[in-house]
């Protein structure tokens, strides 16, 4: 069995990590997956003076699976309005189908 | 005299560029310019910075144990004054230049006012190479210049932004208030800077030096490794400086002018204040040089994220580019020899 | 030309990496992509005592492109039943369209 | 508001990183996200002699959001024809919906 | 006597907390508590652990070359006994406490029975700082306590689980057999622990010490770097301990009680056994302390993954939280000074 | 004589396998074979390689400062000749063997012609352990063999590919030209190799040694750390060698034969040339050994990516597998002792 879901993807600057986790939690999402990424966009800013060796670790990418689209959009709105005027960032949604995920379908499975 | 000064100074200057510390910096810029693919892993840079600042802290802590703190008062005070003054200098010079956004200028002032642990480490090392003595606790001046500068910059910037916002709201025909001004809390900024990796390593070392018996690891590990690790870090900073030059092109030309002149100006200001302490409290000439060097340095590790969070609307490419690409190499490669030369010529050491 | 495919995503604890690779291979998938991730879910366990510096490398994420949905589900079932009672993990499917991939369409392309 | 988009995913060998960035830029994409990945496919080559400690960092994965499918396919074609005969690599497309992204919808939002 | 003992002990205790090793541990806890953002990269921790354990192995190997192995027999035996006993202690105490799941308790016992290379390194260093001699091969006792503890824990846990399962199946009206009990193979567990990064580094050093001529790198590299690297590792363990405290809140309070008492209990058990070897085979008092210290330590690197794989149904937050957040700091910060003090007071060294 | 030679040689050989350098290599292979999960982080390997090659460069640079360069001419020339010859050897032997693709063979030749910094470091260290003197600038021979080999391989391979393409086009009835042959630019290849991390570290050290005053960090940091760091790197190379053996199974058996024989062959060739320099220009026997060792070595860091980019159609599993899994351990573990033994037996040192 499986359960339709929205996968919200947010790519933004690494120093926002903690603040975005907070927003996700407050929105009531059941969880998230985060990974280091790099990339280029309209503003290609490096937000620390630390020597950045690789070009693959200046950003962070969040993937948040939500049951209803409203929550996904709510998170995206909050993040975008709070940060995307001053910080690099992008947010998009894909469709997904969750097969297993305790956080998502409870321990008894989807 | 002036002839002797010049000659003394130039002789000295060349000699110092050959010192391991400075030659690795220059080497780094050159190989980066030649497109070398040499990379020093980030984790290595992190641990090097940790060890350098812990060592500086330990030195200070062990020294403070048996030294009267009253002689620190004046230098500490002057460090703080310099840090704050530097921000206002930027506010009233750089900020008024064409094509320069005010917030960017203030942030840049904050970064140049703050302190670079690696530049300080370089300064201390070159002083030792030159056999010039200084107060062992001199490294502990770091936070007293670093934090006031960052706090001042963030406060000044936000006051400016709020003012502008109010004005906009006033002009606004609909007369609605607009977003209410966000008041700046000072304590969180201080906390954040104290928590930064560079400062906490330094303060940790300081505390251990004062309260524990770290002599054995100090003598056997942190001290002997110091210069070698520093040489690697200098290499990295040289490479970084070159690779960041590009970023500067994106911003107003005036940043280049500023970041060439500012280190000297800031250094001279602190040097002057230091001389007062030298005369009144016989603060050593070596100490005066250190005060000047940390003033001419601009923060590389903890400063940028603090400013990014404190003044989000400021463009990091502007202030980080200016400091990393030009400010820091000038401070290390030119100001350190310059102020040592100055001290030697003046103080006759 | 292109070829419809299912993209199975599995996020779970890093120490399961080798075992899951084995399951994927046995299921006959033509390949997989793996990357380090971090994240939070219903059980937010760290499965080693190693000082974990970043919050972005405690998990591993697999992406497996399969031609038919059956294989994707087979892999997900096997992984979920073997591990997800005791280990943190989630599995979901997205639709994808493979344009090029020797492992997927053979050397002559899709 | 949101804007339909194609998400082109390219997984290939790390040493091609710079060259692929060049292709993406030339194709006129508004940006890309890159991350280190590992994986296995038909050719499982390690293209350096460097001791590779982890199994999760031998490849690089690009995600490119494009407004029209043509651009996505153009990039995939260019990359595949230039490299995929001699280098490991795969390219596939997913559907996505961009909610926010200055590079994508301009500063005023989607 | 007892007065003298107490005084001796306390004097000593304070002094030892100031030792580089312990003061860095405490420093780490404090800066973590103050929310410092200092981070020691994982790759650095990995290489430090490698170098510490290789060095310990080399020391042992070089020593074993010219020392009769018969005198190792008893200590080795006692190490194994302690490791096994510790698991059963947990099984019959912790496991029976309210709100504590039996498998979690067994896993915790396994982790506390197993050995922490870094704690051992700390113990050896403090002993040297105190100029207390011990058998150079003492470090080689590590695996003989570590592996028996882990194996016992996994075996006991699985026997328990199988029993419970059978009972469930018996009660089950449908009378179907349910999943057949999974039998535990012991050899794979031993293999896995031997292959863990910590143990293989130690055994590699041991082998090289015995069969090769590593003296030059030993004297020139591994030995001199030892204490300095250890100080960094201690800092990390202090920070980790603090950051893991939160995890403990998720589990039963009893884990806190257990992880405070257990290190002493385990250490005393091993200390007692060690004294037997001291009297009968004149095993040095330093060696007795080491036996006590590794007994009071709980595994940090190789233990957790082994247990996670061997007892998947046990909750890692319980056993890792207990050992990292409380067990380890107690073992390093309190037990090491305690057992040294004890040895000095008793053995009059 | 020959008896004496053999005995001398064997005695020596065993002794050298016990040297830290070689014993860590063997240790690495063994623990990898035993399935150890020990991992040395990549960032650590990177910094070790950097420090080793910077040190070698510094040594060379400081030496070159006061040594007439004319005596370098012949060795440099011979280094280049060896590098080029090795590629052609592969082209006319390996390439003609059954189941061996010509481009793969040429690439393999290029990799074996190129130089491994770590193998060279091992050679220099064992020489010192054996108290055999050599020209301090010997390390600077590296690029003069490395680059010619890589360039030759890429050029030869592309000429071959273009030829084959033209032939195909000619036979092609439609008679269309097919993709026009891609001409090889030599300069970009040279640039790329010079920019590789290994070579740029070495050249950086060289330059600093010549133009700056790095003695203090050299004596206090790079030199003392050298052997210890090398021992870690040797361990890694041993583990890598074992883990790559599998890759070789995917390719023709002949690669195994080649990578066992080639290091000796190449070494002997260079040794012979070196002897000429020894006789005519009294190039030291130690120098001759180094020339032989770098010839028998095959590039591990910069070579592979350069070849991958220069000959994309060649299968990296073939040439990397051959060099890492067999070529390198043979070069370090067998050829170094062999050529030292040879030099001692011949040169009577
Ligand atoms: N068209 C795109 N496709 C994929 N990722 C993008 C795209 N545009 C921007 N990004 C990602 O979003 C981050 C911020 O974009 P920006 O705010 O435009 O600088 C970039 O660093 C990229 O990682
Ligand atoms: N709603 C979610 N969205 C994205 N990732 C999730 C979500 N829930 C769980 N995960 C991922 O799956 C892992 C295991 O989840 P769990 O088993 O619920 O602890 C977490 O560490 C996350 O990386
Ligand atoms: N079926 C698949 N699913 C997911 N990723 C794949 C698949 N096949 C190949 N890949 C990825 O594409 C890379 C190159 O594939 P290949 O060219 O077939 O060796 C592999 O290293 C994987 O990371
Ligand atoms: Na400053
Ligand atoms: Na124990
Ligand atoms: Na060679």
mmCIF file of N, CA, C and O in Angstrom, chain E residues 210-282:
data_model
loop_
_atom_site.group_PDB
_atom_site.id
_atom_site.type_symbol
_atom_site.label_atom_id
_atom_site.label_comp_id
_atom_site.label_asym_id
_atom_site.label_seq_id
_atom_site.Cartn_x
_atom_site.Cartn_y
_atom_site.Cartn_z
ATOM 1 N N UNK E 210 55.998 -5.902 17.213
ATOM 2 C CA UNK E 210 56.625 -7.208 17.442
ATOM 3 C C UNK E 210 57.529 -7.605 16.278
ATOM 4 O O UNK E 210 58.675 -8.002 16.463
ATOM 5 N N UNK E 211 57.015 -7.439 15.056
ATOM 6 C CA UNK E 211 57.722 -8.025 13.907
ATOM 7 C C UNK E 211 58.601 -7.041 13.128
ATOM 8 O O UNK E 211 59.476 -7.451 12.384
ATOM 9 N N UNK E 212 58.359 -5.722 13.247
ATOM 10 C CA UNK E 212 59.141 -4.773 12.455
ATOM 11 C C UNK E 212 60.054 -3.940 13.351
ATOM 12 O O UNK E 212 60.191 -4.229 14.531
ATOM 13 N N UNK E 213 60.681 -2.929 12.780
ATOM 14 C CA UNK E 213 61.584 -2.049 13.530
ATOM 15 C C UNK E 213 61.031 -0.624 13.537
ATOM 16 O O UNK E 213 61.669 0.290 13.002
ATOM 17 N N UNK E 214 59.849 -0.399 14.118
ATOM 18 C CA UNK E 214 59.213 0.919 14.000
ATOM 19 C C UNK E 214 59.782 1.950 14.970
ATOM 20 O O UNK E 214 59.258 3.063 15.051
ATOM 21 N N UNK E 215 60.848 1.617 15.693
ATOM 22 C CA UNK E 215 61.349 2.523 16.727
ATOM 23 C C UNK E 215 61.480 3.961 16.217
ATOM 24 O O UNK E 215 61.042 4.906 16.870
ATOM 25 N N UNK E 216 62.063 4.136 15.024
ATOM 26 C CA UNK E 216 62.335 5.514 14.571
ATOM 27 C C UNK E 216 61.044 6.331 14.483
ATOM 28 O O UNK E 216 60.970 7.426 15.037
ATOM 29 N N UNK E 217 59.994 5.814 13.809
ATOM 30 C CA UNK E 217 58.757 6.592 13.738
ATOM 31 C C UNK E 217 58.072 6.654 15.091
ATOM 32 O O UNK E 217 57.403 7.622 15.420
ATOM 33 N N UNK E 218 58.275 5.613 15.876
ATOM 34 C CA UNK E 218 57.651 5.622 17.210
ATOM 35 C C UNK E 218 58.215 6.782 18.013
ATOM 36 O O UNK E 218 57.469 7.631 18.517
ATOM 37 N N UNK E 219 59.535 6.854 18.082
ATOM 38 C CA UNK E 219 60.189 7.912 18.872
ATOM 39 C C UNK E 219 59.970 9.284 18.252
ATOM 40 O O UNK E 219 59.838 10.280 18.940
ATOM 41 N N UNK E 220 59.960 9.326 16.903
ATOM 42 C CA UNK E 220 59.953 10.630 16.239
ATOM 43 C C UNK E 220 58.578 11.168 15.938
ATOM 44 O O UNK E 220 58.412 12.342 15.595
ATOM 45 N N UNK E 221 57.556 10.332 16.071
ATOM 46 C CA UNK E 221 56.234 10.771 15.606
ATOM 47 C C UNK E 221 55.112 10.342 16.544
ATOM 48 O O UNK E 221 54.490 11.182 17.202
ATOM 49 N N UNK E 222 54.876 9.037 16.663
ATOM 50 C CA UNK E 222 53.699 8.577 17.397
ATOM 51 C C UNK E 222 53.782 8.918 18.879
ATOM 52 O O UNK E 222 52.802 9.369 19.478
ATOM 53 N N UNK E 223 54.963 8.732 19.478
ATOM 54 C CA UNK E 223 55.081 8.995 20.899
ATOM 55 C C UNK E 223 54.984 10.487 21.227
ATOM 56 O O UNK E 223 54.139 10.885 22.033
ATOM 57 N N UNK E 224 55.786 11.344 20.581
ATOM 58 C CA UNK E 224 55.700 12.771 20.950
ATOM 59 C C UNK E 224 54.331 13.391 20.706
ATOM 60 O O UNK E 224 53.891 14.264 21.453
ATOM 61 N N UNK E 225 53.636 12.930 19.656
ATOM 62 C CA UNK E 225 52.339 13.548 19.348
ATOM 63 C C UNK E 225 51.241 13.075 20.296
ATOM 64 O O UNK E 225 50.187 13.709 20.403
ATOM 65 N N UNK E 226 51.501 11.981 21.010
ATOM 66 C CA UNK E 226 50.443 11.311 21.768
ATOM 67 C C UNK E 226 49.629 12.235 22.671
ATOM 68 O O UNK E 226 48.424 12.393 22.495
ATOM 69 N N UNK E 227 50.314 12.906 23.598
ATOM 70 C CA UNK E 227 49.571 13.690 24.583
ATOM 71 C C UNK E 227 48.802 14.841 23.972
ATOM 72 O O UNK E 227 47.673 15.130 24.350
ATOM 73 N N UNK E 228 49.426 15.508 23.003
ATOM 74 C CA UNK E 228 48.762 16.647 22.385
ATOM 75 C C UNK E 228 47.481 16.213 21.702
ATOM 76 O O UNK E 228 46.413 16.801 21.898
ATOM 77 N N UNK E 229 47.595 15.142 20.907
ATOM 78 C CA UNK E 229 46.411 14.655 20.204
ATOM 79 C C UNK E 229 45.348 14.226 21.203
ATOM 80 O O UNK E 229 44.159 14.506 21.024
ATOM 81 N N UNK E 230 45.799 13.582 22.271
ATOM 82 C CA UNK E 230 44.844 13.145 23.281
ATOM 83 C C UNK E 230 44.087 14.337 23.851
ATOM 84 O O UNK E 230 42.861 14.281 24.041
ATOM 85 N N UNK E 231 44.791 15.451 24.051
ATOM 86 C CA UNK E 231 44.107 16.613 24.632
ATOM 87 C C UNK E 231 42.965 17.061 23.721
ATOM 88 O O UNK E 231 41.884 17.423 24.185
ATOM 89 N N UNK E 232 43.204 17.022 22.394
ATOM 90 C CA UNK E 232 42.130 17.407 21.468
ATOM 91 C C UNK E 232 40.965 16.426 21.584
ATOM 92 O O UNK E 232 39.804 16.818 21.671
ATOM 93 N N UNK E 233 41.300 15.137 21.633
ATOM 94 C CA UNK E 233 40.242 14.128 21.698
ATOM 95 C C UNK E 233 39.420 14.278 22.976
ATOM 96 O O UNK E 233 38.195 14.162 22.978
ATOM 97 N N UNK E 234 40.115 14.592 24.070
ATOM 98 C CA UNK E 234 39.412 14.777 25.339
ATOM 99 C C UNK E 234 38.419 15.929 25.222
ATOM 100 O O UNK E 234 37.278 15.847 25.680
ATOM 101 N N UNK E 235 38.856 16.992 24.555
ATOM 102 C CA UNK E 235 37.977 18.138 24.346
ATOM 103 C C UNK E 235 36.713 17.686 23.621
ATOM 104 O O UNK E 235 35.589 17.972 24.039
ATOM 105 N N UNK E 236 36.908 16.914 22.545
ATOM 106 C CA UNK E 236 35.768 16.435 21.758
ATOM 107 C C UNK E 236 34.847 15.581 22.625
ATOM 108 O O UNK E 236 33.626 15.750 22.604
ATOM 109 N N UNK E 237 35.436 14.702 23.449
ATOM 110 C CA UNK E 237 34.593 13.823 24.247
ATOM 111 C C UNK E 237 33.818 14.620 25.274
ATOM 112 O O UNK E 237 32.662 14.320 25.569
ATOM 113 N N UNK E 238 34.428 15.677 25.769
ATOM 114 C CA UNK E 238 33.709 16.536 26.702
ATOM 115 C C UNK E 238 32.513 17.189 26.015
ATOM 116 O O UNK E 238 31.394 17.176 26.533
ATOM 117 N N UNK E 239 32.740 17.723 24.813
ATOM 118 C CA UNK E 239 31.654 18.377 24.085
ATOM 119 C C UNK E 239 30.560 17.370 23.761
ATOM 120 O O UNK E 239 29.376 17.639 23.953
ATOM 121 N N UNK E 240 30.979 16.189 23.288
ATOM 122 C CA UNK E 240 30.009 15.140 22.955
ATOM 123 C C UNK E 240 29.165 14.792 24.180
ATOM 124 O O UNK E 240 27.944 14.683 24.089
ATOM 125 N N UNK E 241 29.849 14.597 25.308
ATOM 126 C CA UNK E 241 29.143 14.191 26.520
ATOM 127 C C UNK E 241 27.994 15.158 26.779
ATOM 128 O O UNK E 241 26.849 14.754 26.941
ATOM 129 N N UNK E 242 28.321 16.456 26.727
ATOM 130 C CA UNK E 242 27.287 17.427 27.012
ATOM 131 C C UNK E 242 26.155 17.339 25.999
ATOM 132 O O UNK E 242 24.972 17.288 26.347
ATOM 133 N N UNK E 243 26.525 17.281 24.706
ATOM 134 C CA UNK E 243 25.483 17.342 23.665
ATOM 135 C C UNK E 243 24.616 16.089 23.676
ATOM 136 O O UNK E 243 23.515 16.085 23.138
ATOM 137 N N UNK E 244 25.106 15.011 24.305
ATOM 138 C CA UNK E 244 24.303 13.788 24.333
ATOM 139 C C UNK E 244 23.381 13.717 25.544
ATOM 140 O O UNK E 244 22.501 12.864 25.617
ATOM 141 N N UNK E 245 23.628 14.607 26.513
ATOM 142 C CA UNK E 245 22.808 14.559 27.721
ATOM 143 C C UNK E 245 21.330 14.569 27.362
ATOM 144 O O UNK E 245 20.526 13.848 27.941
ATOM 145 N N UNK E 246 20.985 15.373 26.347
ATOM 146 C CA UNK E 246 19.583 15.482 25.938
ATOM 147 C C UNK E 246 18.979 14.123 25.621
ATOM 148 O O UNK E 246 17.880 13.785 26.064
ATOM 149 N N UNK E 247 19.765 13.311 24.881
ATOM 150 C CA UNK E 247 19.252 12.006 24.465
ATOM 151 C C UNK E 247 18.781 11.189 25.670
ATOM 152 O O UNK E 247 17.822 10.429 25.592
ATOM 153 N N UNK E 248 19.504 11.372 26.796
ATOM 154 C CA UNK E 248 19.171 10.562 27.970
ATOM 155 C C UNK E 248 17.777 10.871 28.494
ATOM 156 O O UNK E 248 17.103 10.009 29.032
ATOM 157 N N UNK E 249 17.359 12.119 28.294
ATOM 158 C CA UNK E 249 16.047 12.480 28.832
ATOM 159 C C UNK E 249 14.961 11.609 28.230
ATOM 160 O O UNK E 249 13.973 11.284 28.860
ATOM 161 N N UNK E 250 15.225 11.166 26.979
ATOM 162 C CA UNK E 250 14.200 10.356 26.293
ATOM 163 C C UNK E 250 14.036 8.995 26.954
ATOM 164 O O UNK E 250 13.061 8.302 26.707
ATOM 165 N N UNK E 251 15.028 8.552 27.732
ATOM 166 C CA UNK E 251 14.963 7.197 28.292
ATOM 167 C C UNK E 251 14.801 7.223 29.801
ATOM 168 O O UNK E 251 14.913 8.281 30.424
ATOM 169 N N UNK E 252 14.623 6.042 30.390
ATOM 170 C CA UNK E 252 14.319 5.949 31.825
ATOM 171 C C UNK E 252 15.406 6.609 32.669
ATOM 172 O O UNK E 252 16.596 6.542 32.359
ATOM 173 N N UNK E 253 14.970 7.246 33.771
ATOM 174 C CA UNK E 253 15.902 7.915 34.687
ATOM 175 C C UNK E 253 16.980 6.962 35.190
ATOM 176 O O UNK E 253 18.104 7.360 35.461
ATOM 177 N N UNK E 254 16.617 5.682 35.306
ATOM 178 C CA UNK E 254 17.533 4.730 35.921
ATOM 179 C C UNK E 254 18.867 4.646 35.190
ATOM 180 O O UNK E 254 19.889 4.309 35.773
ATOM 181 N N UNK E 255 18.838 4.971 33.894
ATOM 182 C CA UNK E 255 20.106 4.923 33.151
ATOM 183 C C UNK E 255 21.122 5.887 33.747
ATOM 184 O O UNK E 255 22.318 5.623 33.786
ATOM 185 N N UNK E 256 20.608 7.032 34.215
ATOM 186 C CA UNK E 256 21.513 8.017 34.816
ATOM 187 C C UNK E 256 22.163 7.412 36.056
ATOM 188 O O UNK E 256 23.384 7.393 36.192
ATOM 189 N N UNK E 257 21.321 6.857 36.917
ATOM 190 C CA UNK E 257 21.845 6.240 38.143
ATOM 191 C C UNK E 257 22.893 5.186 37.781
ATOM 192 O O UNK E 257 24.026 5.213 38.272
ATOM 193 N N UNK E 258 22.485 4.273 36.876
ATOM 194 C CA UNK E 258 23.398 3.197 36.485
ATOM 195 C C UNK E 258 24.736 3.751 36.012
ATOM 196 O O UNK E 258 25.803 3.351 36.478
ATOM 197 N N UNK E 259 24.693 4.724 35.083
ATOM 198 C CA UNK E 259 25.953 5.137 34.447
ATOM 199 C C UNK E 259 26.828 5.972 35.370
ATOM 200 O O UNK E 259 28.004 6.193 35.081
ATOM 201 N N UNK E 260 26.257 6.413 36.504
ATOM 202 C CA UNK E 260 27.104 7.073 37.503
ATOM 203 C C UNK E 260 27.792 6.017 38.370
ATOM 204 O O UNK E 260 28.992 6.096 38.629
ATOM 205 N N UNK E 261 27.025 5.010 38.769
ATOM 206 C CA UNK E 261 27.568 4.008 39.704
ATOM 207 C C UNK E 261 28.446 2.978 38.991
ATOM 208 O O UNK E 261 29.539 2.646 39.445
ATOM 209 N N UNK E 262 27.962 2.510 37.835
ATOM 210 C CA UNK E 262 28.606 1.378 37.157
ATOM 211 C C UNK E 262 30.122 1.536 36.996
ATOM 212 O O UNK E 262 30.875 0.624 37.351
ATOM 213 N N UNK E 263 30.608 2.678 36.471
ATOM 214 C CA UNK E 263 32.053 2.773 36.265
ATOM 215 C C UNK E 263 32.855 2.452 37.534
ATOM 216 O O UNK E 263 33.840 1.715 37.473
ATOM 217 N N UNK E 264 32.397 2.943 38.694
ATOM 218 C CA UNK E 264 33.103 2.641 39.943
ATOM 219 C C UNK E 264 33.045 1.155 40.246
ATOM 220 O O UNK E 264 34.056 0.503 40.491
ATOM 221 N N UNK E 265 31.811 0.636 40.182
ATOM 222 C CA UNK E 265 31.595 -0.776 40.494
ATOM 223 C C UNK E 265 32.503 -1.643 39.636
ATOM 224 O O UNK E 265 33.284 -2.459 40.120
ATOM 225 N N UNK E 266 32.433 -1.418 38.314
ATOM 226 C CA UNK E 266 33.227 -2.224 37.377
ATOM 227 C C UNK E 266 34.711 -2.046 37.653
ATOM 228 O O UNK E 266 35.481 -3.000 37.661
ATOM 229 N N UNK E 267 35.089 -0.793 37.898
ATOM 230 C CA UNK E 267 36.500 -0.526 38.158
ATOM 231 C C UNK E 267 36.967 -1.251 39.411
ATOM 232 O O UNK E 267 38.023 -1.886 39.422
ATOM 233 N N UNK E 268 36.159 -1.202 40.452
ATOM 234 C CA UNK E 268 36.544 -1.847 41.709
ATOM 235 C C UNK E 268 36.663 -3.351 41.530
ATOM 236 O O UNK E 268 37.618 -3.979 42.000
ATOM 237 N N UNK E 269 35.702 -3.929 40.799
ATOM 238 C CA UNK E 269 35.770 -5.363 40.506
ATOM 239 C C UNK E 269 37.116 -5.709 39.880
ATOM 240 O O UNK E 269 37.863 -6.564 40.360
ATOM 241 N N UNK E 270 37.453 -4.955 38.806
ATOM 242 C CA UNK E 270 38.705 -5.237 38.094
ATOM 243 C C UNK E 270 39.907 -4.921 38.985
ATOM 244 O O UNK E 270 40.915 -5.634 38.969
ATOM 245 N N UNK E 271 39.774 -3.854 39.770
ATOM 246 C CA UNK E 271 40.875 -3.488 40.672
ATOM 247 C C UNK E 271 41.162 -4.646 41.625
ATOM 248 O O UNK E 271 42.314 -5.044 41.827
ATOM 249 N N UNK E 272 40.071 -5.210 42.148
ATOM 250 C CA UNK E 272 40.221 -6.341 43.059
ATOM 251 C C UNK E 272 40.936 -7.502 42.387
ATOM 252 O O UNK E 272 41.949 -8.017 42.891
ATOM 253 N N UNK E 273 40.444 -7.874 41.204
ATOM 254 C CA UNK E 273 41.086 -8.967 40.469
ATOM 255 C C UNK E 273 42.550 -8.618 40.217
ATOM 256 O O UNK E 273 43.441 -9.458 40.369
ATOM 257 N N UNK E 274 42.766 -7.352 39.835
ATOM 258 C CA UNK E 274 44.137 -6.928 39.565
ATOM 259 C C UNK E 274 45.029 -7.123 40.790
ATOM 260 O O UNK E 274 46.170 -7.580 40.681
ATOM 261 N N UNK E 275 44.497 -6.784 41.958
ATOM 262 C CA UNK E 275 45.288 -6.933 43.191
ATOM 263 C C UNK E 275 45.741 -8.387 43.376
ATOM 264 O O UNK E 275 46.872 -8.650 43.798
ATOM 265 N N UNK E 276 44.850 -9.324 43.000
ATOM 266 C CA UNK E 276 45.229 -10.740 43.096
ATOM 267 C C UNK E 276 46.485 -10.971 42.256
ATOM 268 O O UNK E 276 47.491 -11.521 42.721
ATOM 269 N N UNK E 277 46.430 -10.467 41.006
ATOM 270 C CA UNK E 277 47.596 -10.625 40.127
ATOM 271 C C UNK E 277 48.804 -9.893 40.716
ATOM 272 O O UNK E 277 49.943 -10.337 40.599
ATOM 273 N N UNK E 278 48.536 -8.762 41.360
ATOM 274 C CA UNK E 278 49.621 -7.983 41.964
ATOM 275 C C UNK E 278 50.321 -8.813 43.035
ATOM 276 O O UNK E 278 51.551 -8.917 43.075
ATOM 277 N N UNK E 279 49.515 -9.438 43.866
ATOM 278 C CA UNK E 279 50.073 -10.202 44.978
ATOM 279 C C UNK E 279 50.737 -11.486 44.475
ATOM 280 O O UNK E 279 51.887 -11.771 44.790
ATOM 281 N N UNK E 280 49.985 -12.212 43.645
ATOM 282 C CA UNK E 280 50.502 -13.528 43.227
ATOM 283 C C UNK E 280 51.617 -13.408 42.193
ATOM 284 O O UNK E 280 52.648 -14.064 42.303
ATOM 285 N N UNK E 281 51.421 -12.572 41.155
ATOM 286 C CA UNK E 281 52.379 -12.545 40.027
ATOM 287 C C UNK E 281 53.155 -11.243 39.993
ATOM 288 O O UNK E 281 53.715 -10.880 38.972
ATOM 289 N N UNK E 282 53.218 -10.518 41.080
ATOM 290 C CA UNK E 282 53.562 -9.100 41.141
ATOM 291 C C UNK E 282 53.355 -8.297 39.850
ATOM 292 O O UNK E 282 54.238 -7.705 39.281
#
